[in-house]
């Protein structure tokens, strides 16, 4: 019996790049009672093929149903339920080795605009060093930083950033790539 | 499909390209209603071999297309204009989606340059119809049109069938373009599985062989796959007892000893007991097992091994967990099963394990409010030994018809099961006749349902459809009262029609014939005459008066 407890799940989709495909997918998730926590979409190396990574909250028992319903959309090429490599070990137990579950590495990107002045300089430099941030733009007062990494790492970045003045920030949500596990 | 030479381009309007493509595919009839945005298509239909049937409300056009598709086994086609035209289609599209009926709906859209400006009769047809279609498309470029039409017919009629809508901007329809009508669609993401996995089939047969109390549950998917003869062959081979869902009338003759009734809320006690308690294996074929079929989802097949056969992988295990899933076309998979049994016979003739077959005709329907009269009418109708297509509407009468229409020549009933759309029956009957003009059509309806789409009666008159509408007049929304009786402590509201409608007069007003029946003795003769007249007509059975009179008669005879 699959778990009825709500949890977070990651679904990756390859879709034909057709008008309305984003609506079809998001409508389907909301209709079947799943809250979309993050959704990223972009082109792949194949012309006309886009890739979605969707993080949803819902019961695992219903997740397979949503995956199947998504697979039925005419413009959807492939669907996989992916497991974060880092979280895989405990999740695997509940999955019971389902066919459509794949291991994956996942990353997230964040852009953050901070107020940079004499007082905050030390703290910000420390954060940049510690999380290997890239400095993208400097206006004399504001500094735009780029962070990327696992969700846990980006969470940690945001924890640290509480000590400085953040003017704007944005996180992409996860993107996932499946991997072979031995 | 197209009869046009490959790669040949010819300059023509989008409307001309569309109508030529429909002709090439053998579309014989379109049910539609005009408006500004689809007039280019109408202009082309003037010179086409395709017959256009002018409905009186767009909802009627989808239900006609559904009735047509059910009988013909090919997609029915309907046509509406932008704005209110397409919003009027929504109920019918949802109906076709939930009952997996192949329909291609064409809608006009305002010109491309105006989309998004809240222009006159503009609605976002694409997004409005997305959740009520299997697939839909707004055709934005001339170069997409031919492929979109090909895809629409292919998607509607393959895999789990369903409605597909194409939204067609008026300027695209009006303007000339060098069309290559031989183009076909490529749908890399759409590969309906047709072959059931042989390993799973073997597993299923092994389980059936081991079972002591096996049962077959048949759903509408069996008929939709055209697998009636295969399922019958399997039943005979295995001598397996059979129950069905509401939608699967006509799988076995009612007096067949292996037939044990219908499951679900409106089913038979026996059938429900078998699936919930007694069977130790249930082979489920083409049934989606919605809440209405599962009287008790927590009990269904609780201690039984469950095998589910379905074309739609998302149906497997949707509402209950399945032990042996087989994804595939029901017809092909049943054939493979039968071949396998030929090769390696499995133990047939299970020991008859069912007791109480005599109970199989006992329904769970409440008899109150003169409901038995519907049984009498259905019994008399079943004696008419003609091939007919019979539709129902939604309400008490639908359930009574489901249990008491027993003549295989009248089955399967054409009925709205998934959406439960009142007003489905009359247009569906008309559509069915266009698919098979040799056979008379009958619509069993309630006074409430009839009034939802009664305007379509005129269409039957206009085209001389041998249609008999049977109105079971209880002067109320019978099923609503039934629900208020059973679940709301008999607190009644909004079910009584406080004004009596003269239904026969209505039929006459629209150019048909009408008759009121108030005595039981009249039932048989009225039905016989109406159906043999082969004219559009309506019989109104006054349930209360018939019931009362027959009770008085009985009392008089007794005294
Ligand atoms: C379009 C629509 N609206 C409302 C309902 C809810 N509903 C289900 S049965 C019913 C009553 C049907 O009355 P009638 O057609 O007279 O049939 P009866 O139950 O009396 O046989 C209603 C209102 C429905 N199924 N469809």
XYZ file of C-alpha atoms and ligand atoms in Angstrom:
767
model
C 0.000 0.000 0.000
C 1.421 3.334 -1.014
C 1.634 6.086 1.546
C -1.243 8.516 1.883
C 0.922 10.953 3.787
C 1.630 14.222 2.029
C 5.200 14.651 0.916
C 7.359 16.438 -1.595
C 8.007 14.802 -4.902
C 9.892 15.746 -8.008
C 8.555 14.969 -11.451
C 10.527 15.582 -14.615
C 8.801 15.816 -17.984
C 9.955 16.035 -21.546
C 7.371 17.754 -23.679
C 6.823 18.950 -27.195
C 7.258 22.667 -27.276
C 3.645 23.473 -28.225
C 1.416 26.400 -27.272
C -0.552 25.775 -24.118
C 1.533 22.897 -22.873
C 2.408 24.758 -19.649
C -1.285 25.390 -18.980
C -2.173 21.783 -19.648
C 0.403 20.562 -17.182
C -0.251 23.047 -14.409
C -4.027 22.648 -14.787
C -3.688 18.908 -14.476
C -1.657 19.119 -11.285
C -4.053 21.526 -9.628
C -7.129 19.558 -10.708
C -5.733 16.378 -9.204
C -5.070 18.154 -5.927
C -1.331 18.714 -6.064
C 0.259 21.955 -4.967
C 3.081 22.961 -7.250
C 5.943 24.196 -5.108
C 8.256 24.998 -7.962
C 8.181 24.534 -11.682
C 10.991 25.161 -14.098
C 10.842 24.827 -17.818
C 13.335 25.392 -20.583
C 14.606 24.083 -23.882
C 16.776 21.008 -24.186
C 19.464 20.150 -26.741
C 16.735 18.663 -28.965
C 14.923 21.212 -31.088
C 11.265 21.458 -30.175
C 11.657 19.588 -26.896
C 11.327 21.309 -23.536
C 11.975 19.945 -20.128
C 9.994 20.544 -16.955
C 11.086 19.899 -13.415
C 8.162 20.126 -11.055
C 8.292 19.905 -7.296
C 4.900 19.034 -5.874
C 3.396 18.397 -2.520
C 0.898 15.619 -2.302
C 0.318 12.044 -1.264
C 2.543 9.490 -2.871
C -0.437 7.232 -3.440
C -1.792 9.799 -5.868
C 1.514 10.803 -7.396
C 1.697 7.840 -9.740
C -1.863 8.654 -10.863
C -0.855 12.232 -11.673
C 2.235 11.051 -13.496
C 0.104 8.723 -15.619
C -2.448 11.441 -16.306
C 0.369 13.765 -17.355
C 1.798 11.081 -19.616
C -1.598 10.958 -21.344
C -1.331 14.564 -22.499
C -0.701 14.369 -26.207
C 2.257 16.772 -26.115
C 4.054 15.036 -23.267
C 6.847 12.762 -24.446
C 8.233 11.289 -21.225
C 7.524 11.471 -17.538
C 9.653 10.362 -14.639
C 9.351 10.499 -10.937
C 12.838 11.440 -9.816
C 14.515 11.058 -6.465
C 17.023 13.504 -5.165
C 20.269 11.572 -4.817
C 20.755 13.077 -1.379
C 17.324 12.166 -0.139
C 17.149 8.919 -2.063
C 18.117 6.414 0.585
C 15.136 6.927 2.875
C 12.651 7.618 0.109
C 13.591 4.466 -1.734
C 12.233 2.384 1.065
C 8.757 3.746 0.559
C 8.988 3.523 -3.235
C 9.529 -0.212 -3.298
C 11.522 0.133 -6.513
C 8.718 1.442 -8.704
C 9.547 1.295 -12.390
C 9.229 4.937 -13.178
C 11.349 6.219 -10.358
C 14.857 7.354 -11.241
C 17.724 8.740 -9.263
C 18.784 12.231 -10.135
C 21.095 15.049 -9.293
C 19.336 18.339 -8.715
C 20.403 21.915 -8.618
C 18.847 25.243 -7.993
C 19.980 28.746 -8.903
C 19.386 31.925 -6.937
C 20.000 35.587 -7.732
C 20.227 37.959 -4.815
C 20.611 41.737 -4.745
C 22.209 42.926 -1.476
C 22.999 46.338 -0.137
C 26.801 46.566 -0.088
C 28.554 49.156 2.052
C 31.449 49.414 4.486
C 29.574 47.790 7.358
C 28.264 44.826 5.393
C 31.326 44.266 3.210
C 33.004 41.738 5.485
C 29.876 39.690 5.989
C 29.018 39.650 2.286
C 32.535 38.740 1.249
C 32.383 35.880 3.677
C 29.143 34.592 2.168
C 30.549 34.932 -1.360
C 33.617 32.938 -0.394
C 31.809 30.304 1.553
C 29.183 29.533 -1.103
C 31.324 30.264 -4.174
C 28.959 32.954 -5.369
C 29.524 34.857 -8.583
C 29.275 38.614 -8.553
C 27.180 39.631 -11.525
C 26.651 43.342 -11.147
C 27.834 46.157 -8.902
C 26.133 49.536 -8.962
C 28.250 51.235 -6.344
C 25.664 50.420 -3.645
C 23.942 47.215 -4.678
C 25.588 43.966 -5.529
C 23.925 41.143 -7.487
C 25.119 37.667 -6.569
C 24.544 34.318 -8.204
C 24.428 31.134 -6.148
C 23.835 27.622 -7.341
C 23.785 24.270 -5.695
C 21.543 21.783 -4.018
C 18.386 23.009 -2.443
C 19.986 22.532 0.965
C 22.898 24.717 -0.031
C 20.664 27.485 -1.338
C 18.620 27.223 1.854
C 21.836 27.727 3.805
C 22.697 30.750 1.673
C 19.377 32.340 2.515
C 19.911 31.588 6.193
C 23.240 33.461 6.097
C 21.763 36.310 4.102
C 19.532 37.154 7.052
C 22.508 39.011 8.488
C 22.722 41.495 5.605
C 20.219 43.681 3.790
C 18.642 41.795 0.918
C 16.884 44.089 -1.569
C 15.561 41.471 -3.978
C 15.926 37.752 -4.437
C 14.757 34.974 -6.701
C 15.165 31.186 -6.692
C 14.587 29.094 -9.787
C 13.334 25.988 -8.095
C 14.967 22.643 -8.788
C 16.158 21.318 -12.098
C 16.880 17.616 -12.226
C 18.993 15.268 -14.313
C 18.623 11.539 -13.964
C 21.700 9.449 -13.271
C 22.637 5.795 -13.327
C 23.151 4.283 -9.923
C 25.086 1.109 -9.361
C -6.314 8.916 -45.090
C -6.217 11.800 -47.499
C -6.917 11.054 -51.115
C -4.793 13.963 -52.286
C -1.521 13.178 -54.060
C 1.543 13.375 -51.826
C 3.353 16.658 -51.683
C 0.973 18.375 -54.079
C 0.117 21.929 -53.078
C -3.012 23.700 -54.129
C -4.080 27.216 -53.318
C -7.442 27.291 -51.558
C -9.061 28.837 -48.519
C -8.661 27.241 -45.116
C -12.371 26.445 -45.105
C -12.113 24.660 -48.451
C -9.086 22.705 -47.220
C -10.969 21.729 -44.068
C -14.135 20.592 -45.838
C -12.110 18.648 -48.435
C -10.240 16.887 -45.648
C -13.501 15.980 -43.916
C -14.884 14.578 -47.161
C -11.696 12.580 -47.746
C -12.097 10.990 -44.330
C -15.616 9.891 -45.154
C -17.445 12.311 -42.887
C -21.090 11.963 -43.954
C -22.799 14.320 -41.610
C -22.020 17.356 -39.468
C -24.291 18.561 -36.676
C -23.878 22.271 -36.348
C -25.033 25.803 -35.808
C -23.750 28.878 -37.657
C -22.373 32.212 -36.529
C -20.076 34.917 -37.802
C -16.840 33.110 -37.079
C -17.676 29.772 -38.697
C -19.527 31.084 -41.753
C -16.533 30.401 -44.031
C -16.997 26.679 -43.275
C -20.716 26.927 -43.977
C -20.023 28.591 -47.284
C -17.947 25.555 -48.291
C -20.495 23.066 -46.963
C -22.949 24.358 -49.577
C -20.946 22.549 -52.251
C -20.049 19.509 -50.217
C -21.220 15.889 -50.175
C -21.406 16.218 -46.399
C -24.920 16.575 -45.041
C -25.322 19.404 -42.576
C -27.914 19.063 -39.840
C -28.974 22.353 -38.333
C -29.522 21.748 -34.637
C -31.521 24.127 -32.459
C -28.941 24.538 -29.694
C -25.215 23.776 -29.879
C -25.420 21.363 -26.942
C -27.640 19.247 -29.145
C -24.924 19.095 -31.791
C -22.410 17.379 -29.509
C -24.945 14.885 -28.178
C -25.996 14.080 -31.748
C -22.338 13.567 -32.633
C -22.049 11.275 -29.598
C -25.109 9.230 -30.561
C -23.776 8.982 -34.098
C -20.326 7.885 -32.893
C -21.762 5.271 -30.531
C -23.661 3.566 -33.322
C -21.198 4.119 -36.154
C -17.986 3.417 -34.270
C -16.419 6.452 -35.938
C -16.060 10.008 -34.659
C -19.150 12.194 -34.826
C -18.520 15.738 -36.001
C -20.096 18.926 -34.651
C -19.609 22.536 -35.562
C -20.206 25.765 -33.633
C -19.287 29.388 -33.791
C -17.056 31.395 -31.465
C -18.152 32.837 -28.109
C -21.594 31.545 -27.076
C -21.353 28.821 -29.702
C -18.389 27.184 -28.090
C -19.545 27.745 -24.499
C -22.755 25.931 -25.437
C -20.646 22.926 -26.454
C -18.947 22.554 -23.096
C -21.477 20.211 -21.432
C -21.512 17.910 -24.430
C -17.735 17.792 -24.654
C -17.486 16.908 -20.975
C -20.090 14.205 -21.529
C -18.079 12.714 -24.392
C -14.880 12.894 -22.367
C -16.297 11.081 -19.357
C -17.911 8.379 -21.476
C -14.934 8.080 -23.879
C -16.916 8.845 -27.030
C -15.016 9.923 -30.168
C -16.180 13.366 -31.234
C -14.458 15.976 -33.365
C -15.720 19.470 -32.535
C -14.917 22.340 -34.870
C -15.365 25.906 -33.697
C -14.927 29.198 -35.456
C -12.745 31.746 -33.676
C -12.451 35.483 -34.262
C -9.655 36.568 -36.646
C -6.116 36.029 -35.377
C -5.287 39.731 -35.289
C -8.100 40.349 -32.812
C -7.463 37.462 -30.415
C -6.913 38.757 -26.926
C -8.737 42.056 -27.441
C -12.114 40.999 -25.994
C -13.563 41.336 -29.468
C -17.225 40.580 -30.205
C -17.974 36.906 -29.465
C -14.467 36.211 -28.335
C -13.926 33.665 -25.597
C -10.784 31.738 -24.817
C -12.118 28.546 -26.351
C -8.783 26.783 -26.012
C -8.583 27.219 -22.267
C -12.305 26.788 -21.640
C -12.411 23.455 -23.424
C -9.009 22.125 -22.363
C -10.262 20.239 -19.296
C -13.318 18.839 -21.108
C -11.532 17.413 -24.142
C -9.036 14.634 -24.699
C -7.073 17.169 -26.720
C -7.690 20.571 -28.254
C -5.860 23.007 -30.429
C -6.149 26.590 -31.557
C -4.884 26.474 -35.125
C -2.770 29.581 -35.433
C -0.957 28.936 -38.704
C -2.109 27.782 -42.110
C 0.804 25.341 -42.151
C -0.695 23.580 -39.087
C -4.240 23.099 -40.349
C -3.941 19.847 -42.313
C -1.909 18.147 -39.602
C -4.303 19.383 -36.931
C -7.308 17.839 -38.701
C -5.464 14.546 -39.147
C -4.455 14.564 -35.483
C -7.985 15.388 -34.321
C -9.525 12.319 -35.960
C -6.648 10.056 -34.969
C -6.648 11.135 -31.324
C -10.445 11.084 -30.997
C -10.761 7.531 -32.258
C -7.705 5.736 -30.888
C -6.562 4.592 -27.483
C -9.160 5.599 -24.969
C -11.502 7.486 -27.266
C -12.731 10.983 -26.580
C -13.584 14.436 -27.864
C -11.068 16.643 -29.672
C -11.744 20.291 -30.442
C -10.159 22.455 -33.125
C -10.555 26.189 -32.762
C -10.256 27.819 -36.183
C -9.764 31.567 -36.643
C -12.065 33.095 -39.224
C -9.307 34.768 -41.248
C -7.436 31.492 -41.536
C -10.629 29.929 -42.895
C -11.231 32.801 -45.312
C -7.815 33.302 -46.801
C -6.140 31.358 -49.597
C -2.942 29.442 -48.942
C -1.065 26.687 -50.802
C -2.291 23.671 -48.799
C -0.789 20.206 -49.079
C -3.762 18.034 -48.147
C -1.670 14.868 -48.020
C 0.183 15.954 -44.889
C -0.238 13.767 -41.826
C 0.364 14.449 -38.181
C 3.307 13.262 -36.155
C 2.558 12.734 -32.483
C 5.708 11.461 -30.809
C 4.148 11.705 -27.344
C 1.031 9.707 -28.190
C 1.446 5.950 -28.464
C -1.624 4.179 -27.150
C -0.694 0.693 -26.050
C -2.707 -1.898 -27.904
C -0.990 -5.184 -27.158
C -1.455 -6.510 -23.668
C 1.746 -7.855 -22.155
C 1.784 -11.617 -22.701
C 3.490 -12.270 -19.383
C 0.665 -10.504 -17.596
C -1.911 -12.416 -19.642
C -0.331 -15.706 -18.605
C -0.300 -14.604 -14.988
C -3.956 -13.653 -15.237
C -4.957 -16.986 -16.717
C -3.060 -18.841 -14.018
C -4.853 -16.856 -11.358
C -8.219 -17.528 -12.998
C -7.444 -21.216 -13.087
C -6.613 -21.234 -9.398
C -9.653 -19.265 -8.378
C -12.617 -21.007 -6.852
C -15.122 -18.204 -7.164
C -14.047 -16.164 -10.191
C -16.155 -13.338 -11.547
C -16.001 -11.186 -14.653
C -16.906 -7.503 -14.391
C -17.647 -5.889 -17.736
C -17.534 -2.143 -18.344
C -18.348 0.022 -21.331
C -14.773 -0.225 -22.602
C -15.579 -3.677 -23.954
C -18.206 -2.420 -26.348
C -16.179 0.675 -27.188
C -13.315 -1.599 -28.261
C -15.732 -3.625 -30.394
C -14.939 -6.676 -28.290
C -18.459 -8.014 -27.640
C -17.851 -11.275 -29.487
C -14.464 -11.817 -27.839
C -15.862 -11.259 -24.364
C -18.680 -13.665 -25.124
C -16.226 -16.261 -26.346
C -14.251 -15.894 -23.122
C -17.381 -16.177 -20.989
C -18.386 -19.365 -22.785
C -14.906 -20.850 -22.572
C -14.457 -20.158 -18.903
C -18.102 -20.489 -17.912
C -17.389 -17.522 -15.705
C -20.256 -15.635 -14.033
C -20.664 -12.046 -15.189
C -21.662 -8.740 -13.626
C -21.599 -5.386 -15.360
C -21.478 -1.648 -14.794
C -24.303 0.763 -15.607
C -22.763 1.518 -18.991
C -22.299 -2.053 -20.148
C -25.850 -3.088 -20.980
C -26.113 -5.803 -23.547
C -23.053 -7.854 -22.760
C -25.106 -10.942 -21.973
C -28.749 -11.633 -22.367
C -30.592 -10.986 -19.126
C -31.849 -14.556 -18.888
C -28.419 -16.074 -19.402
C -27.660 -18.157 -16.322
C -24.161 -16.662 -16.190
C -25.481 -13.102 -16.038
C -25.823 -11.884 -12.487
C -26.705 -8.222 -12.710
C -25.312 -4.770 -12.325
C -23.000 -3.397 -9.639
C -23.025 0.019 -8.017
C -25.382 2.471 -6.372
C -28.269 1.650 -8.682
C -27.381 -1.983 -9.218
C -28.559 -5.329 -7.879
C -27.956 -6.500 -4.344
C -26.640 -9.809 -5.608
C -24.095 -8.269 -7.983
C -22.814 -5.964 -5.278
C -22.554 -8.799 -2.806
C -20.536 -10.825 -5.280
C -17.928 -8.125 -5.894
C -17.771 -6.982 -2.289
C -17.787 -10.316 -0.558
C -18.084 -13.545 -2.375
C -15.804 -13.613 -5.395
C -12.204 -14.664 -4.807
C -11.096 -13.297 -8.181
C -12.500 -10.480 -10.296
C -11.448 -9.934 -13.868
C -12.301 -6.309 -14.628
C -12.584 -5.526 -18.328
C -12.861 -1.939 -19.571
C -14.401 -0.405 -16.444
C -13.177 2.723 -14.767
C -14.687 1.874 -11.387
C -15.914 5.306 -10.440
C -17.573 6.034 -7.128
C -20.967 5.141 -8.597
C -19.833 1.661 -9.540
C -18.185 1.010 -6.219
C -21.022 0.886 -3.763
C -18.389 0.364 -1.094
C -14.872 1.167 -2.313
C -13.460 -0.154 0.931
C -15.078 -3.536 0.387
C -14.754 -3.981 -3.364
C -12.758 -7.131 -4.035
C -11.198 -6.861 -0.601
C -10.350 -10.516 -0.348
C -10.238 -11.195 -4.075
C -7.446 -11.234 -6.566
C -8.057 -8.371 -8.950
C -7.103 -8.429 -12.602
C -7.750 -5.253 -14.543
C -7.695 -4.964 -18.297
C -7.815 -1.445 -19.731
C -6.521 0.564 -22.682
C -5.776 3.502 -20.398
C -2.810 2.960 -18.067
C -4.104 5.726 -15.806
C -7.262 3.685 -15.103
C -5.272 0.835 -13.607
C -5.452 1.025 -9.862
C -6.983 4.496 -9.884
C -9.620 3.842 -7.266
C -8.651 0.409 -5.966
C -5.393 -1.499 -5.901
C -4.950 -4.101 -8.603
C -2.959 -7.348 -8.390
C -2.520 -8.076 -12.082
C -2.796 -5.075 -14.414
C -2.968 -5.598 -18.170
C -2.713 -2.452 -20.268
C -3.980 -2.940 -23.780
C -6.831 -2.802 -26.227
C -9.586 -4.991 -24.797
C -10.323 -6.698 -28.109
C -6.708 -7.577 -28.895
C -5.967 -8.660 -25.371
C -9.048 -10.867 -25.148
C -8.042 -12.448 -28.453
C -4.587 -13.163 -27.085
C -6.184 -14.661 -23.987
C -8.424 -16.874 -26.085
C -5.508 -18.010 -28.274
C -3.541 -18.808 -25.178
C -6.428 -20.886 -23.807
C -6.675 -22.748 -27.132
C -2.981 -23.579 -26.844
C -3.025 -24.534 -23.259
C -6.560 -25.213 -22.134
C -7.279 -24.095 -18.629
C -9.717 -25.817 -16.379
C -13.132 -24.767 -17.576
C -16.551 -25.108 -16.071
C -15.853 -23.801 -12.613
C -18.090 -25.389 -10.056
C -21.167 -23.252 -9.934
C -20.471 -21.325 -6.782
C -23.232 -18.839 -6.813
C -26.379 -19.378 -4.871
C -29.438 -17.338 -5.138
C -29.428 -16.621 -8.881
C -33.117 -16.086 -8.539
C -32.239 -12.822 -6.853
C -30.522 -11.406 -9.851
C -33.527 -9.507 -11.046
C -34.007 -7.867 -7.674
C -32.907 -4.290 -8.053
C -32.008 -1.830 -5.350
C -34.347 0.769 -6.846
C -36.985 2.277 -4.553
C -40.456 1.474 -5.836
C -42.172 4.574 -4.563
C -43.978 7.185 -6.643
C -45.498 4.862 -9.209
C -42.045 3.870 -10.408
C -43.228 0.404 -11.392
C -45.055 1.914 -14.320
C -41.657 2.492 -15.879
C -40.992 -1.216 -15.493
C -44.260 -2.074 -17.252
C -43.442 0.253 -20.128
C -39.911 -1.113 -20.490
C -41.262 -4.664 -20.446
C -43.768 -3.906 -23.196
C -41.136 -2.061 -25.192
C -38.793 -5.029 -24.858
C -41.419 -7.188 -26.551
C -41.123 -5.175 -29.750
C -38.865 -7.397 -31.745
C -37.219 -4.797 -33.959
C -33.642 -3.633 -34.003
C -33.752 -0.185 -32.381
C -31.318 2.236 -30.809
C -32.548 3.253 -27.392
C -31.234 6.245 -25.483
C -32.087 7.388 -21.989
C -31.794 10.609 -20.087
C -30.739 10.974 -16.500
C -32.790 10.298 -13.418
C -34.912 7.495 -12.025
C -36.102 6.482 -15.459
C -32.495 5.899 -16.532
C -32.001 3.349 -13.804
C -35.330 1.637 -14.408
C -34.567 1.403 -18.102
C -31.175 0.007 -17.283
C -32.730 -2.874 -15.362
C -35.829 -3.499 -17.428
C -34.826 -3.032 -21.055
C -33.998 -6.644 -21.751
C -34.302 -7.209 -25.492
C -30.781 -7.661 -26.905
C -31.977 -5.985 -30.116
C -32.375 -2.752 -28.173
C -29.040 -2.932 -26.376
C -26.611 -1.530 -25.455
C -28.547 1.430 -24.183
C -27.056 4.763 -25.191
C -26.904 6.677 -21.958
C -24.899 9.356 -20.188
C -23.087 7.547 -17.417
C -20.034 9.582 -16.492
C -21.402 13.101 -16.542
C -25.063 12.204 -16.057
C -26.257 14.868 -18.448
C -29.998 15.507 -18.431
C -30.971 16.400 -21.976
C -28.575 13.906 -23.551
C -31.108 11.373 -24.731
C -33.148 13.161 -27.399
C -30.264 14.564 -29.458
C -28.282 11.341 -28.961
C -31.213 9.361 -30.416
C -31.341 11.637 -33.437
C -27.589 11.271 -33.944
C -27.889 7.488 -33.647
C -30.463 7.440 -36.422
C -28.155 9.297 -38.799
C -25.610 6.541 -38.203
C -28.130 3.767 -38.907
C -31.183 5.060 -40.771
C -32.630 1.533 -41.072
C -33.451 1.309 -37.396
C -36.002 3.320 -35.448
C -34.742 5.224 -32.424
C -36.328 5.590 -29.006
C -35.583 8.068 -26.273
C -36.676 7.110 -22.769
C -36.816 10.296 -20.778
C -38.192 12.074 -17.738
C -40.260 15.225 -17.807
C -37.301 17.128 -16.361
C -34.703 15.802 -18.775
C -36.918 16.215 -21.834
C -37.279 19.897 -21.118
C -33.497 20.357 -21.141
C -33.115 19.854 -24.883
C -36.645 19.374 -26.234
C -36.052 21.902 -29.015
C -34.150 19.189 -30.911
C -37.438 17.356 -31.517
C -37.910 19.742 -34.429
C -34.748 18.354 -36.011
C -36.292 14.887 -35.928
C -39.432 16.218 -37.579
C -37.470 18.102 -40.210
C -35.497 14.980 -41.197
C -38.348 12.465 -40.802
C -36.501 10.554 -38.104
C -38.434 7.478 -36.922
C -38.126 8.647 -33.349
C -40.314 7.808 -30.393
C -39.837 9.924 -27.313
C -41.215 8.232 -24.239
C -41.761 10.726 -21.455
C -42.180 9.153 -18.046
C -44.149 11.967 -16.536
C -44.054 12.034 -12.764
C -44.578 15.811 -12.654
C -41.286 16.233 -10.854
C -37.549 15.687 -10.763
C -38.038 12.159 -9.539
C -34.496 11.344 -8.608
C -34.117 14.545 -6.646
C -37.173 13.674 -4.593
C -35.763 10.186 -4.111
C -32.522 11.676 -2.762
C -34.382 14.091 -0.500
C -36.449 11.164 0.755
C -33.457 8.978 1.489
C -30.774 11.445 2.573
C -32.539 14.595 3.726
C -35.302 13.263 5.952
C -37.995 13.781 3.297
C -37.442 17.520 3.409
C -38.563 18.515 -0.050
C -37.718 21.514 -2.135
C -37.247 22.323 -5.802
C -38.315 19.017 -7.268
C -42.009 19.524 -7.985
C -43.069 20.983 -11.290
C -46.038 22.997 -10.159
C -47.311 23.507 -13.677
C -48.389 20.567 -15.779
C -46.966 20.521 -19.286
C -48.992 19.109 -22.151
C -46.129 17.138 -23.697
C -48.134 15.589 -26.563
C -49.245 19.066 -27.535
C -45.635 20.240 -27.514
C -44.713 17.445 -29.917
C -47.629 18.432 -32.139
C -46.584 22.061 -32.007
C -43.240 21.017 -33.440
C -44.880 19.017 -36.221
C -44.750 15.553 -34.692
C -47.382 13.304 -33.181
C -48.213 13.101 -29.538
C -50.249 10.850 -27.296
C -51.056 10.755 -23.623
C -51.405 7.366 -21.966
C -53.240 7.061 -18.663
C -54.196 3.366 -18.568
C -51.965 0.329 -18.220
C -53.909 -1.552 -20.896
C -52.958 1.084 -23.421
C -49.187 0.812 -22.960
C -48.436 -2.000 -25.380
C -50.623 -0.715 -28.138
C -49.381 2.855 -27.849
C -45.765 1.716 -28.079
C -46.418 -0.628 -30.978
C -48.235 1.993 -32.963
C -45.715 4.746 -32.295
C -42.672 2.730 -33.215
C -44.255 1.157 -36.284
C -45.478 4.521 -37.520
C -41.831 5.387 -38.223
C -42.688 9.007 -37.616
C -41.378 11.406 -35.029
C -43.730 11.103 -32.125
C -43.988 11.364 -28.396
C -45.850 9.288 -25.870
C -46.364 10.749 -22.469
C -46.963 8.115 -19.803
C -48.691 9.660 -16.834
C -47.090 7.527 -14.143
C -49.422 8.516 -11.344
C -52.696 8.036 -13.169
C -51.617 4.731 -14.726
C -50.555 3.493 -11.341
C -53.677 4.609 -9.568
C -56.036 3.185 -12.181
C -54.359 -0.160 -12.235
C -54.544 -0.314 -8.460
C -58.283 0.499 -8.634
C -58.767 -2.113 -11.326
C -57.049 -4.724 -9.231
C -59.153 -3.827 -6.239
C -62.336 -3.979 -8.275
C -61.441 -7.384 -9.680
C -60.691 -8.661 -6.215
C -63.991 -7.555 -4.755
C -27.906 19.031 -16.505
C -28.220 18.401 -15.190
N -28.676 19.157 -14.176
C -28.969 18.584 -12.983
C -28.817 17.243 -12.789
C -29.159 16.633 -11.451
N -30.237 15.636 -11.579
C -30.024 14.328 -11.660
S -31.402 13.423 -11.876
C -32.381 14.785 -11.838
C -33.852 14.686 -11.999
C -34.230 14.169 -13.333
O -35.605 14.323 -13.511
P -36.387 13.654 -14.712
O -35.649 13.872 -15.986
O -37.801 14.093 -14.675
O -36.242 12.109 -14.423
P -36.840 11.229 -13.230
O -35.816 11.210 -12.143
O -38.124 11.890 -12.756
O -37.054 9.894 -13.832
C -31.586 15.934 -11.657
C -32.120 17.304 -11.549
C -28.306 16.504 -13.889
N -28.076 15.194 -13.807
N -28.058 17.079 -15.073
